[in-house]
Tab-separated table of C-alpha atoms in Angstrom:
chain	number	residue	atom	x	y	z
M	1	MET	CA	114.096	109.723	107.239
M	2	ALA	CA	111.732	109.106	109.641
M	3	ILE	CA	108.845	107.787	110.441
M	4	LEU	CA	105.731	108.600	112.454
M	5	ARG	CA	102.656	106.824	113.397
M	6	LEU	CA	99.493	108.828	113.501
M	7	GLY	CA	95.866	107.406	114.261
M	8	GLY	CA	97.308	103.858	112.504
M	9	GLN	CA	98.644	105.835	109.196
M	10	ARG	CA	101.999	105.920	108.681
M	11	LEU	CA	103.888	109.291	107.603
M	12	LEU	CA	106.909	109.545	105.878
M	13	LEU	CA	109.102	112.373	107.009
M	14	GLY	CA	112.485	113.999	106.438
M	15	VAL	CA	113.766	112.725	102.766
M	16	LEU	CA	116.653	114.586	101.796
M	17	ARG	CA	116.172	117.231	98.531
M	18	ILE	CA	116.942	116.441	95.421
M	19	ALA	CA	119.518	118.778	93.383
M	20	SER	CA	118.085	120.349	89.936
M	21	PRO	CA	119.857	121.671	86.947
M	22	ARG	CA	117.394	124.545	86.161
M	23	VAL	CA	113.880	125.127	87.022
M	24	LEU	CA	111.098	125.966	85.534
M	25	SER	CA	107.399	127.257	85.894
M	26	SER	CA	106.233	123.850	86.356
M	27	PRO	CA	105.834	122.608	90.078
M	28	PHE	CA	108.430	120.188	89.176
M	29	THR	CA	112.079	119.902	87.617
M	30	MET	CA	112.715	118.241	84.389
M	31	PRO	CA	115.548	117.875	82.700
M	32	PRO	CA	116.527	119.050	79.093
M	33	LYS	CA	115.029	116.707	76.527
M	34	ARG	CA	116.869	114.218	75.191
M	35	LYS	CA	117.794	113.975	71.418
M	36	GLN	CA	114.831	111.343	69.811
M	37	GLU	CA	117.241	109.865	66.706
M	38	LYS	CA	117.091	106.236	67.407
M	39	ALA	CA	113.904	103.368	68.101
M	40	GLU	CA	113.451	101.833	71.077
M	41	GLU	CA	112.728	98.264	71.264
M	42	THR	CA	111.077	96.332	73.899
M	43	PRO	CA	111.930	92.664	74.678
M	44	ALA	CA	112.340	90.399	71.645
M	45	LYS	CA	109.909	88.334	72.839
M	46	GLU	CA	107.343	91.377	72.217
M	47	SER	CA	108.425	91.836	68.696
M	48	LYS	CA	107.163	95.605	68.789
M	49	LYS	CA	109.120	98.502	67.842
M	50	VAL	CA	108.547	101.487	69.670
M	51	LYS	CA	109.689	104.504	68.037
M	52	THR	CA	110.528	107.869	71.427
M	53	ASP	CA	109.504	110.371	69.193
M	54	GLU	CA	105.646	108.771	69.703
M	55	PHE	CA	105.854	110.125	73.355
M	56	SER	CA	106.157	113.610	72.374
M	57	SER	CA	103.223	116.160	72.617
M	58	ASP	CA	102.270	120.026	72.131
M	59	ALA	CA	99.348	119.560	74.273
M	60	LYS	CA	97.737	122.149	75.873
M	61	THR	CA	94.708	123.239	77.690
M	62	SER	CA	91.759	125.067	76.176
M	63	ASP	CA	93.042	128.320	77.093
M	64	GLY	CA	96.586	127.722	75.181
M	65	LYS	CA	98.587	126.943	78.103
M	66	LYS	CA	101.353	123.845	77.316
M	67	TRP	CA	101.379	121.269	79.299
M	68	ASN	CA	104.248	120.878	81.999
M	69	LEU	CA	103.566	118.429	84.172
M	70	LYS	CA	103.856	114.418	82.813
M	71	ILE	CA	102.642	111.822	85.441
M	72	VAL	CA	102.440	108.061	84.472
M	73	SER	CA	100.352	104.979	85.430
M	74	TRP	CA	100.610	101.514	84.819
M	75	ASN	CA	100.111	98.450	86.829
M	76	VAL	CA	102.924	96.530	86.419
M	77	ASP	CA	101.383	92.540	87.148
M	78	GLY	CA	104.467	92.652	89.085
M	79	LEU	CA	107.402	94.825	89.313
M	80	ARG	CA	110.403	92.027	89.105
M	81	ALA	CA	109.399	90.506	85.706
M	82	TRP	CA	108.001	94.383	84.629
M	83	ILE	CA	111.949	95.038	85.307
M	84	LYS	CA	113.266	91.932	83.123
M	85	LYS	CA	110.728	93.012	80.405
M	86	ASP	CA	112.283	96.072	79.840
M	87	GLY	CA	109.486	98.094	81.768
M	88	MET	CA	111.724	100.496	83.370
M	89	SER	CA	112.237	102.214	79.751
M	90	ILE	CA	109.313	104.136	80.301
M	91	PHE	CA	111.346	106.673	81.881
M	92	GLU	CA	113.252	106.788	79.021
M	93	LYS	CA	110.816	107.381	76.450
M	94	GLU	CA	108.235	109.361	78.785
M	95	GLU	CA	110.543	111.297	80.846
M	96	PRO	CA	107.901	111.636	83.461
M	97	ASP	CA	108.034	113.847	86.747
M	98	VAL	CA	105.883	111.336	88.128
M	99	VAL	CA	105.613	107.464	87.280
M	100	CYS	CA	103.074	105.648	89.935
M	101	LEU	CA	102.984	101.788	89.169
M	102	GLN	CA	99.949	99.395	91.051
M	103	GLU	CA	100.228	95.322	91.846
M	104	THR	CA	103.868	95.338	92.099
M	105	LYS	CA	103.294	91.708	94.042
M	106	CYS	CA	106.789	92.832	96.042
M	107	SER	CA	107.459	92.990	99.785
M	108	ASP	CA	109.746	95.878	100.936
M	109	ASP	CA	113.000	93.613	101.633
M	110	LYS	CA	112.702	92.388	97.627
M	111	LEU	CA	112.591	95.467	95.907
M	112	PRO	CA	115.615	96.030	93.248
M	113	GLU	CA	117.889	98.747	93.487
M	114	GLU	CA	117.313	99.730	90.787
M	115	ILE	CA	114.175	100.877	91.088
M	116	LYS	CA	114.574	101.767	94.840
M	117	ASN	CA	117.870	104.290	94.306
M	118	MET	CA	116.481	105.676	90.466
M	119	LYS	CA	119.177	108.369	90.050
M	120	GLY	CA	117.063	111.837	89.968
M	121	TYR	CA	113.779	110.196	91.867
M	122	LYS	CA	112.456	109.215	95.139
M	123	SER	CA	110.649	106.374	95.603
M	124	TYR	CA	107.977	105.076	97.944
M	125	PHE	CA	106.615	101.591	98.437
M	126	MET	CA	103.637	100.174	99.884
M	127	SER	CA	103.848	96.631	100.289
M	128	ALA	CA	100.468	94.344	101.103
M	129	LYS	CA	101.428	91.921	103.777
M	130	LYS	CA	101.221	88.767	102.206
M	131	ASP	CA	103.877	88.635	99.847
M	132	GLY	CA	103.535	88.161	96.010
M	133	TYR	CA	100.242	90.227	96.109
M	134	SER	CA	98.667	93.412	95.112
M	135	GLY	CA	101.302	97.177	96.456
M	136	VAL	CA	102.040	99.775	94.575
M	137	ALA	CA	104.517	102.378	94.148
M	138	LEU	CA	104.954	106.482	93.502
M	139	ILE	CA	108.105	107.531	92.437
M	140	SER	CA	108.920	111.314	91.739
M	141	LYS	CA	111.366	113.763	90.887
M	142	LYS	CA	110.196	115.885	93.381
M	143	GLU	CA	109.952	115.511	96.947
M	144	PRO	CA	106.640	115.502	98.349
M	145	LEU	CA	106.074	118.300	101.418
M	146	LEU	CA	104.455	114.411	102.720
M	147	VAL	CA	104.110	110.708	101.815
M	148	THR	CA	101.550	109.036	103.544
M	149	TYR	CA	100.416	105.502	103.425
M	150	GLY	CA	96.819	103.657	102.944
M	151	LEU	CA	93.325	104.570	104.099
M	152	ASP	CA	94.162	104.020	107.789
M	153	ASP	CA	91.884	101.188	107.394
M	154	GLU	CA	93.779	97.943	108.800
M	155	THR	CA	92.246	95.361	106.351
M	156	HIS	CA	92.703	96.977	103.157
M	157	ASP	CA	95.720	99.106	104.192
M	158	ASP	CA	97.167	95.325	104.679
M	159	GLU	CA	96.795	94.865	100.847
M	160	GLY	CA	99.086	97.594	100.137
M	161	ARG	CA	96.045	99.541	98.112
M	162	CYS	CA	96.792	103.027	98.569
M	163	ILE	CA	100.066	105.878	98.612
M	164	THR	CA	98.822	109.762	98.716
M	165	ALA	CA	102.035	112.004	98.102
M	166	GLU	CA	101.618	115.582	98.834
M	167	TYR	CA	102.934	118.513	96.816
M	168	GLU	CA	102.841	122.380	96.932
M	169	ASP	CA	99.290	122.700	94.850
M	170	PHE	CA	97.985	119.603	94.599
M	171	TYR	CA	97.233	115.669	96.034
M	172	LEU	CA	98.365	112.928	94.026
M	173	VAL	CA	96.835	109.728	94.847
M	174	THR	CA	97.973	105.904	93.216
M	175	ALA	CA	95.657	103.251	94.048
M	176	TYR	CA	95.260	99.536	93.116
M	177	VAL	CA	91.134	99.151	93.796
M	178	PRO	CA	90.459	95.879	95.216
M	179	ASN	CA	89.083	93.555	92.327
M	180	ALA	CA	85.650	92.011	92.644
M	181	GLY	CA	86.939	88.412	91.794
M	182	ARG	CA	85.879	85.729	89.813
M	183	LYS	CA	82.718	84.546	90.280
M	184	LEU	CA	82.752	87.968	92.417
M	185	VAL	CA	84.312	86.232	95.454
M	186	THR	CA	85.410	89.356	96.311
M	187	LEU	CA	83.110	91.634	95.804
M	188	ASP	CA	82.250	92.467	99.295
M	189	LYS	CA	85.363	93.679	99.986
M	190	ARG	CA	85.076	95.648	96.789
M	191	MET	CA	82.276	97.232	98.305
M	192	ASP	CA	83.526	98.503	101.687
M	193	TRP	CA	86.199	99.556	99.781
M	194	ASP	CA	84.330	102.204	97.505
M	195	PRO	CA	82.686	104.057	100.319
M	196	LYS	CA	85.680	105.061	102.243
M	197	PHE	CA	88.179	105.509	99.334
M	198	ARG	CA	85.601	108.532	97.962
M	199	LYS	CA	85.237	109.625	101.556
M	200	TYR	CA	89.115	109.790	101.644
M	201	LEU	CA	89.503	111.616	98.412
M	202	LYS	CA	86.956	113.829	99.659
M	203	GLU	CA	88.289	114.977	102.654
M	204	LEU	CA	91.701	115.202	100.436
M	205	ASP	CA	89.706	117.456	98.301
M	206	ALA	CA	88.603	120.142	100.615
M	207	LYS	CA	92.033	120.732	101.244
M	208	LYS	CA	93.914	121.093	98.047
M	209	PRO	CA	92.771	119.611	94.476
M	210	VAL	CA	93.491	116.029	93.888
M	211	ILE	CA	94.927	113.496	90.978
M	212	MET	CA	93.854	109.733	91.389
M	213	CYS	CA	95.171	107.185	89.283
M	214	GLY	CA	95.725	103.644	89.196
M	215	ASP	CA	93.958	100.491	88.424
M	216	LEU	CA	90.014	100.899	89.440
M	217	ASN	CA	88.992	97.350	88.647
M	218	VAL	CA	86.289	98.870	86.961
M	219	ALA	CA	84.789	99.519	83.444
M	220	HIS	CA	82.669	102.648	83.514
M	221	LYS	CA	80.398	102.635	80.586
M	222	GLU	CA	79.448	100.213	77.693
M	223	ILE	CA	82.044	102.297	75.854
M	224	ASP	CA	85.128	101.300	78.306
M	225	LEU	CA	85.156	97.408	77.166
M	226	ALA	CA	84.900	95.114	73.803
M	227	LYS	CA	82.520	92.993	75.535
M	228	PRO	CA	79.662	94.953	77.463
M	229	LYS	CA	77.114	92.583	76.696
M	230	GLY	CA	79.081	89.411	78.156
M	231	ASN	CA	80.406	91.107	81.272
M	232	LYS	CA	77.665	92.401	82.646
M	233	LYS	CA	77.913	89.709	85.951
M	234	ASN	CA	81.586	89.514	86.037
M	235	ALA	CA	84.059	91.385	87.783
M	236	GLY	CA	84.425	95.163	86.170
M	237	PHE	CA	81.751	95.622	84.758
M	238	THR	CA	78.969	95.123	87.714
M	239	PRO	CA	76.323	97.230	88.367
M	240	GLU	CA	77.586	97.667	91.677
M	241	GLU	CA	81.268	98.406	90.571
M	242	ARG	CA	79.864	100.795	87.992
M	243	ALA	CA	77.683	102.847	90.701
M	244	GLY	CA	80.634	103.089	92.848
M	245	PHE	CA	82.617	105.133	89.919
M	246	THR	CA	79.576	106.877	89.045
M	247	ASP	CA	78.862	108.154	93.279
M	248	LEU	CA	82.820	109.299	92.868
M	249	LEU	CA	82.623	111.462	90.132
M	250	ALA	CA	79.101	113.192	91.625
M	251	GLU	CA	81.379	114.189	94.213
M	252	GLY	CA	83.328	116.630	91.976
M	253	PHE	CA	85.573	114.123	90.455
M	254	VAL	CA	86.489	113.775	86.484
M	255	ASP	CA	87.512	111.213	84.186
M	256	SER	CA	89.788	112.978	82.240
M	257	PHE	CA	89.769	110.485	79.628
M	258	ARG	CA	86.323	110.593	78.780
M	259	HIS	CA	85.805	114.331	79.183
M	260	LEU	CA	88.134	114.913	76.410
M	261	TYR	CA	87.194	111.427	74.014
M	262	PRO	CA	83.660	110.991	75.603
M	263	ASP	CA	83.152	108.652	72.534
M	264	LYS	CA	86.582	107.384	71.360
M	265	THR	CA	85.857	103.770	70.750
M	266	ALA	CA	88.345	100.789	70.861
M	267	GLN	CA	90.450	102.309	73.863
M	268	TYR	CA	91.697	99.814	76.163
M	269	THR	CA	94.721	99.700	78.985
M	270	PHE	CA	94.112	96.471	80.020
M	271	TRP	CA	93.890	92.720	77.716
M	272	THR	CA	94.120	89.034	79.493
M	273	TYR	CA	96.764	87.104	78.199
M	274	MET	CA	94.166	84.439	77.014
M	275	ALA	CA	93.139	84.280	73.309
M	276	ASN	CA	95.185	86.652	72.056
M	277	CYS	CA	93.409	89.102	73.384
M	278	ARG	CA	95.599	92.270	72.676
M	279	ALA	CA	96.377	91.650	69.618
M	280	LYS	CA	92.800	91.436	68.122
M	281	ASN	CA	92.375	94.624	70.768
M	282	VAL	CA	89.555	92.757	72.735
M	283	GLY	CA	90.196	94.654	76.137
M	284	TRP	CA	89.287	97.048	79.092
M	285	ARG	CA	89.612	100.513	80.235
M	286	LEU	CA	90.445	99.542	83.439
M	287	ASP	CA	93.273	102.240	84.016
M	288	TYR	CA	92.277	106.134	84.937
M	289	PHE	CA	92.898	109.611	86.089
M	290	VAL	CA	90.431	111.065	87.790
M	291	LEU	CA	90.775	114.589	88.901
M	292	SER	CA	89.377	117.241	90.817
M	293	GLU	CA	86.460	119.483	88.910
M	294	ARG	CA	88.459	122.386	89.505
M	295	LEU	CA	91.356	121.070	88.253
M	296	VAL	CA	89.631	120.329	84.424
M	297	PRO	CA	90.618	123.878	82.492
M	298	ASN	CA	94.560	122.428	83.808
M	299	LEU	CA	93.967	119.389	81.738
M	300	CYS	CA	96.173	119.022	78.382
M	301	ASP	CA	95.285	115.113	77.723
M	302	ASN	CA	95.262	111.756	79.132
M	303	LEU	CA	96.956	108.992	76.730
M	304	ILE	CA	96.864	105.311	76.745
M	305	ARG	CA	100.335	103.599	75.772
M	306	SER	CA	99.074	100.806	74.377
M	307	SER	CA	102.197	100.413	72.402
M	308	LEU	CA	104.413	99.562	75.273
M	309	TYR	CA	104.609	96.171	76.387
M	310	GLY	CA	105.487	94.611	79.625
M	311	SER	CA	102.509	94.167	82.028
M	312	ASP	CA	98.993	92.114	81.076
M	313	HIS	CA	98.223	96.306	81.398
M	314	CYS	CA	99.620	99.086	79.142
M	315	PRO	CA	100.263	102.503	81.144
M	316	ILE	CA	98.433	105.551	81.228
M	317	THR	CA	99.801	109.473	80.813
M	318	LEU	CA	98.269	112.939	82.052
M	319	LEU	CA	99.571	115.908	80.748
M	320	VAL	CA	98.663	118.850	82.360
M	321	HIS	CA	99.244	122.017	83.025
M	322	LEU	CA	99.993	123.854	86.417
């Protein structure tokens, strides 16, 4: 492969193409479905059984077209720990076209071989300069036309927060948005990120529709966390962070989950490890698929996979017809 630097941005070009057993109408090639007969388990310490048939779906667009593209997003809270907790079983359970990971916390030289060289997938990583911090990954069946890293902003790019993959008909962006921190010590960093990221997405959207996913570190509305009244001055639910997300939606983007399920309660993607919060479902919806408005007719479903363990977040799955 070759890496080209343009305006401070790293471009990855010339990746070998993957041979495909058959071609579907989807923008991605999907292998034949495996038989779904046996239940699979998360690690023993998680003590939770998950059946593979829980991941099948007949979701369709509003005009009756069945999904043909599946994207999974998951904040793994440490890639190597996630692998040890059987996180990679998501590939067998979901059979996704693309998996986007956030908070990988792993430098390039420490990436496990099983995730770097997955059969049938191409893997792209952006790590932070600081080892064990932040980081994102994008793992795709189909080779993107182009993969770019970061926002062309040195401060944020040094923290490994964003990968963009360009496909024929859309851009896919995965992001790990800065956390405002305990006592809001990094709220200024977050407030610097939001307008820059919004501008970046708007520039992409002017060329092709955008699918953006990741841990956005904000619960947008009171319905999006279990205890809104006690968290209005805490990271993830401050007026500033919530307004930043509102501003993004106002620029022609849609929170796909709330578009489909505007009034659905107790739907969370993150639970602190403290106080047995996951078992009690005292959580936050911090993980999103945000779409360009013109992709709404292509939307089939947005699923929160709360039955899957391996992190303090659970994965979310987008189904679209393209």
